[in-house]
């Protein structure tokens, strides 16, 4: 009996019982009882969390720069797949459940370093014009950028620790992620951003409520003050419409 059901999930019939195999894309192994290995296994799921965060931001904020950032991550992943199949270097430890048997360059390292370096450029270059130079604002910038860089470093170390990649595979992945983040940020900042005002004026973008917040120094503060002012205005209107006793 043919036991091949699909490339993602396989079902094997053993002695009349069904054995379920976890989804290969999210399965991360670590040595049983190794707490450090478990920690690295959990942090290796960071790209999935970042991807979910991108989708959430795009659906609720609909900002062109966020969309451009997300497109860059997709191109970065496609580049990694192409390089893997061009180089065809095996992983240090063979695992039958992996969706891609090649390990050069590391997709996790390339993804996290692309994301972290892009965030670094965003805070240094795109947000340099923010007038709020308070200590709290500066601390938050350091915390956010530092957390992203620390996450990239932890994920990279974890891929070697768990024997999913060699040190060279992780280093090359990190370098490629760094280089592509630099290239893509330059493209977005220098080439695409000047066209954002024209794009948001298109009928399709208006229907989808896509917006450009490039010229707004502090989007969170702008949205907070705007919503509070609108709530007060509507409150006064409702109070004026109430019949007097």
Coordinates of C-alpha atoms in Angstrom, one line a residue:
X1 CA 0.0 0.0 0.0
X2 CA 1.4 3.4 -1.0
X3 CA 2.0 5.4 2.2
X4 CA 2.8 8.8 0.5
X5 CA -0.1 11.2 1.1
X6 CA 1.4 14.7 0.7
X7 CA 4.8 16.4 0.8
X8 CA 3.9 18.2 4.0
X9 CA 2.3 15.6 6.2
X10 CA 2.7 11.9 5.9
X11 CA 0.5 9.2 7.4
X12 CA 1.9 5.7 8.0
X13 CA -0.3 2.6 8.7
X14 CA 1.4 0.4 11.3
X15 CA -0.4 -2.6 12.7
X16 CA -3.8 -1.1 11.9
X17 CA -3.0 2.2 13.8
X18 CA -2.5 5.6 12.3
X19 CA 0.7 7.4 13.2
X20 CA 0.5 11.2 12.7
X21 CA 3.6 13.1 11.6
X22 CA 3.8 16.8 12.7
X23 CA 3.9 19.6 10.1
X24 CA 7.5 19.6 8.9
X25 CA 7.7 23.3 8.5
X26 CA 7.2 24.0 12.2
X27 CA 8.8 20.9 13.7
X28 CA 12.0 21.8 15.6
X29 CA 13.9 19.1 17.5
X30 CA 16.1 19.5 20.6
X31 CA 17.8 17.0 22.9
X32 CA 15.4 15.7 25.4
X33 CA 15.9 17.2 28.8
X34 CA 18.2 20.0 27.5
X35 CA 16.7 23.3 28.7
X36 CA 19.2 25.3 26.6
X37 CA 18.3 23.3 23.5
X38 CA 14.6 23.9 24.3
X39 CA 15.2 27.6 24.6
X40 CA 17.0 27.7 21.2
X41 CA 14.2 25.6 19.7
X42 CA 11.6 28.1 20.9
X43 CA 13.5 31.1 19.6
X44 CA 13.9 29.4 16.2
X45 CA 10.2 29.9 15.8
X46 CA 10.7 33.7 15.7
X47 CA 10.4 34.0 11.9
X48 CA 6.8 32.6 12.2
X49 CA 6.0 35.2 14.9
X50 CA 7.5 38.0 12.8
X51 CA 5.5 36.9 9.8
X52 CA 2.3 36.9 11.8
X53 CA 3.1 40.3 13.1
X54 CA 3.6 41.6 9.5
X55 CA 0.2 40.3 8.4
X56 CA -1.5 41.8 11.5
X57 CA 0.2 45.2 10.9
X58 CA -0.7 45.3 7.3
X59 CA -4.4 44.4 7.9
X60 CA -4.9 46.9 10.7
X61 CA -2.5 49.8 9.8
X62 CA -2.3 49.4 6.0
X63 CA 0.9 51.5 5.7
X64 CA 2.9 51.4 2.5
X65 CA 6.2 51.2 4.2
X66 CA 5.1 48.2 6.2
X67 CA 3.9 46.5 3.0
X68 CA 7.3 47.3 1.3
X69 CA 9.1 45.8 4.3
X70 CA 7.1 42.7 4.2
X71 CA 7.7 42.3 0.4
X72 CA 11.4 42.5 1.2
X73 CA 11.2 39.6 3.6
X74 CA 9.4 37.5 1.0
X75 CA 12.1 38.3 -1.6
X76 CA 14.7 37.5 1.0
X77 CA 13.2 34.1 1.5
X78 CA 12.9 33.4 -2.2
X79 CA 16.6 34.4 -2.6
X80 CA 17.5 31.9 0.2
X81 CA 15.6 29.1 -1.5
X82 CA 17.4 29.8 -4.8
X83 CA 20.8 29.9 -3.2
X84 CA 20.2 26.7 -1.3
X85 CA 19.4 24.8 -4.5
X86 CA 22.3 26.4 -6.3
X87 CA 24.9 25.5 -3.6
X88 CA 23.3 22.2 -2.6
X89 CA 25.3 21.9 0.7
X90 CA 23.9 19.3 3.1
X91 CA 23.1 20.0 6.7
X92 CA 25.4 18.7 9.5
X93 CA 22.7 16.3 10.7
X94 CA 20.3 14.5 8.4
X95 CA 16.7 14.9 9.4
X96 CA 14.0 13.2 7.3
X97 CA 11.2 15.7 8.3
X98 CA 12.8 18.9 6.9
X99 CA 11.1 20.5 4.0
X100 CA 14.5 21.5 2.6
X101 CA 17.5 19.1 3.0
X102 CA 20.1 21.8 2.1
X103 CA 21.6 24.1 4.7
X104 CA 23.7 26.7 2.9
X105 CA 22.8 29.5 3.6
X106 CA 20.8 29.3 6.8
X107 CA 17.3 30.6 6.2
X108 CA 16.7 31.4 9.8
X109 CA 19.9 33.4 10.1
X110 CA 19.3 35.2 6.8
X111 CA 15.7 36.1 7.8
X112 CA 16.4 37.3 11.3
X113 CA 19.5 39.4 10.3
X114 CA 17.6 40.9 7.4
X115 CA 14.8 41.9 9.7
X116 CA 17.1 43.2 12.4
X117 CA 19.3 45.3 10.1
X118 CA 16.3 46.7 8.3
X119 CA 14.8 47.8 11.7
X120 CA 18.2 49.3 12.6
X121 CA 18.3 51.4 9.4
X122 CA 14.6 52.3 9.9
X123 CA 15.3 53.8 13.3
X124 CA 18.6 55.5 12.4
X125 CA 17.5 56.9 9.0
X126 CA 13.7 57.0 8.7
X127 CA 13.0 58.2 12.3
X128 CA 15.9 60.6 12.6
X129 CA 13.5 63.6 12.2
X130 CA 11.4 62.8 15.2
X131 CA 11.3 65.9 17.4
X132 CA 10.7 63.9 20.6
X133 CA 14.3 63.5 21.9
X134 CA 13.3 62.6 25.4
X135 CA 15.2 60.0 27.4
X136 CA 12.2 57.6 27.3
X137 CA 12.1 57.8 23.5
X138 CA 15.8 57.2 23.2
X139 CA 15.6 54.2 25.6
X140 CA 12.8 52.7 23.6
X141 CA 14.8 52.9 20.4
X142 CA 17.8 51.2 22.0
X143 CA 15.5 48.5 23.5
X144 CA 13.8 47.8 20.2
X145 CA 16.9 47.7 18.1
X146 CA 18.9 45.9 20.7
X147 CA 16.2 43.2 21.1
X148 CA 16.0 42.6 17.3
X149 CA 19.8 42.2 17.1
X150 CA 19.9 40.0 20.2
X151 CA 17.2 37.8 18.7
X152 CA 19.1 37.4 15.4
X153 CA 22.2 36.5 17.4
X154 CA 20.4 34.0 19.6
X155 CA 18.6 32.3 16.6
X156 CA 21.9 32.0 14.7
X157 CA 23.7 30.4 17.7
X158 CA 20.7 28.1 18.2
X159 CA 20.8 26.8 14.7
X160 CA 24.4 25.7 15.2
X161 CA 23.7 24.3 18.7
X162 CA 20.8 22.2 17.5
X163 CA 22.8 20.9 14.5
X164 CA 20.5 22.3 11.9
X165 CA 23.4 24.3 10.3
X166 CA 27.1 24.5 10.4
X167 CA 28.8 27.7 11.6
X168 CA 29.7 28.6 8.0
X169 CA 26.1 28.2 6.9
X170 CA 24.8 30.5 9.6
X171 CA 27.6 33.1 9.0
X172 CA 26.9 33.2 5.3
X173 CA 23.1 33.4 5.9
X174 CA 23.7 36.4 8.3
X175 CA 26.0 38.1 5.8
X176 CA 23.4 37.7 3.0
X177 CA 20.6 38.9 5.2
X178 CA 22.7 42.0 6.2
X179 CA 23.6 42.8 2.6
X180 CA 20.0 42.3 1.3
X181 CA 18.6 44.4 4.1
X182 CA 21.0 47.2 3.1
X183 CA 20.0 46.9 -0.6
X184 CA 16.3 46.7 0.1
X185 CA 16.2 49.5 2.5
X186 CA 18.0 51.7 0.0
X187 CA 15.5 50.8 -2.7
X188 CA 12.5 51.5 -0.4
X189 CA 14.0 54.7 1.0
X190 CA 15.4 56.2 -2.2
X191 CA 13.4 54.7 -5.0
X192 CA 10.0 53.7 -3.8
X193 CA 9.2 56.2 -1.0
X194 CA 9.0 59.3 -3.4
X195 CA 6.2 57.4 -5.2
X196 CA 4.2 56.6 -2.1
X197 CA 2.0 59.8 -2.3
X198 CA 1.0 58.9 -5.9
X199 CA 0.3 55.3 -5.0
X200 CA -2.0 56.1 -2.1
X201 CA -4.0 58.4 -4.4
X202 CA -4.9 55.5 -6.7
X203 CA -8.5 54.3 -6.6
X204 CA -7.5 50.8 -5.6
X205 CA -5.4 52.1 -2.7
X206 CA -8.3 54.3 -1.6
X207 CA -10.7 51.4 -1.7
X208 CA -8.3 49.3 0.5
X209 CA -7.6 52.3 2.7
X210 CA -3.8 52.1 2.2
X211 CA -2.0 55.1 3.5
X212 CA 1.4 56.7 3.6
X213 CA 2.7 57.9 7.0
X214 CA 6.2 58.8 5.9
X215 CA 5.9 62.5 6.6
X216 CA 4.3 62.0 10.1
X217 CA 7.1 62.2 12.7
X218 CA 5.5 60.1 15.4
X219 CA 2.6 58.0 14.1
X220 CA 1.6 56.7 17.5
X221 CA 1.3 60.2 19.0
X222 CA -0.5 61.5 15.9
X223 CA -3.1 58.7 16.1
X224 CA -3.5 59.1 19.8
X225 CA -4.1 62.9 19.6
X226 CA -6.3 62.6 16.6
X227 CA -8.5 59.9 18.1
X228 CA -8.8 61.8 21.4
X229 CA -9.7 65.1 19.6
X230 CA -12.3 63.3 17.5
X231 CA -13.8 61.6 20.6
X232 CA -14.1 65.0 22.3
X233 CA -15.7 66.6 19.2
X234 CA -18.3 63.8 18.9
X235 CA -18.9 64.0 22.7
X236 CA -19.7 67.7 22.5
X237 CA -22.0 67.1 19.5
X238 CA -23.9 64.4 21.3
X239 CA -24.2 66.5 24.4
X240 CA -25.6 69.4 22.3
X241 CA -28.2 67.1 20.6
X242 CA -29.6 65.9 24.0
X243 CA -32.9 67.6 24.8
X244 CA -32.8 69.9 27.8
X245 CA -34.9 69.0 30.8

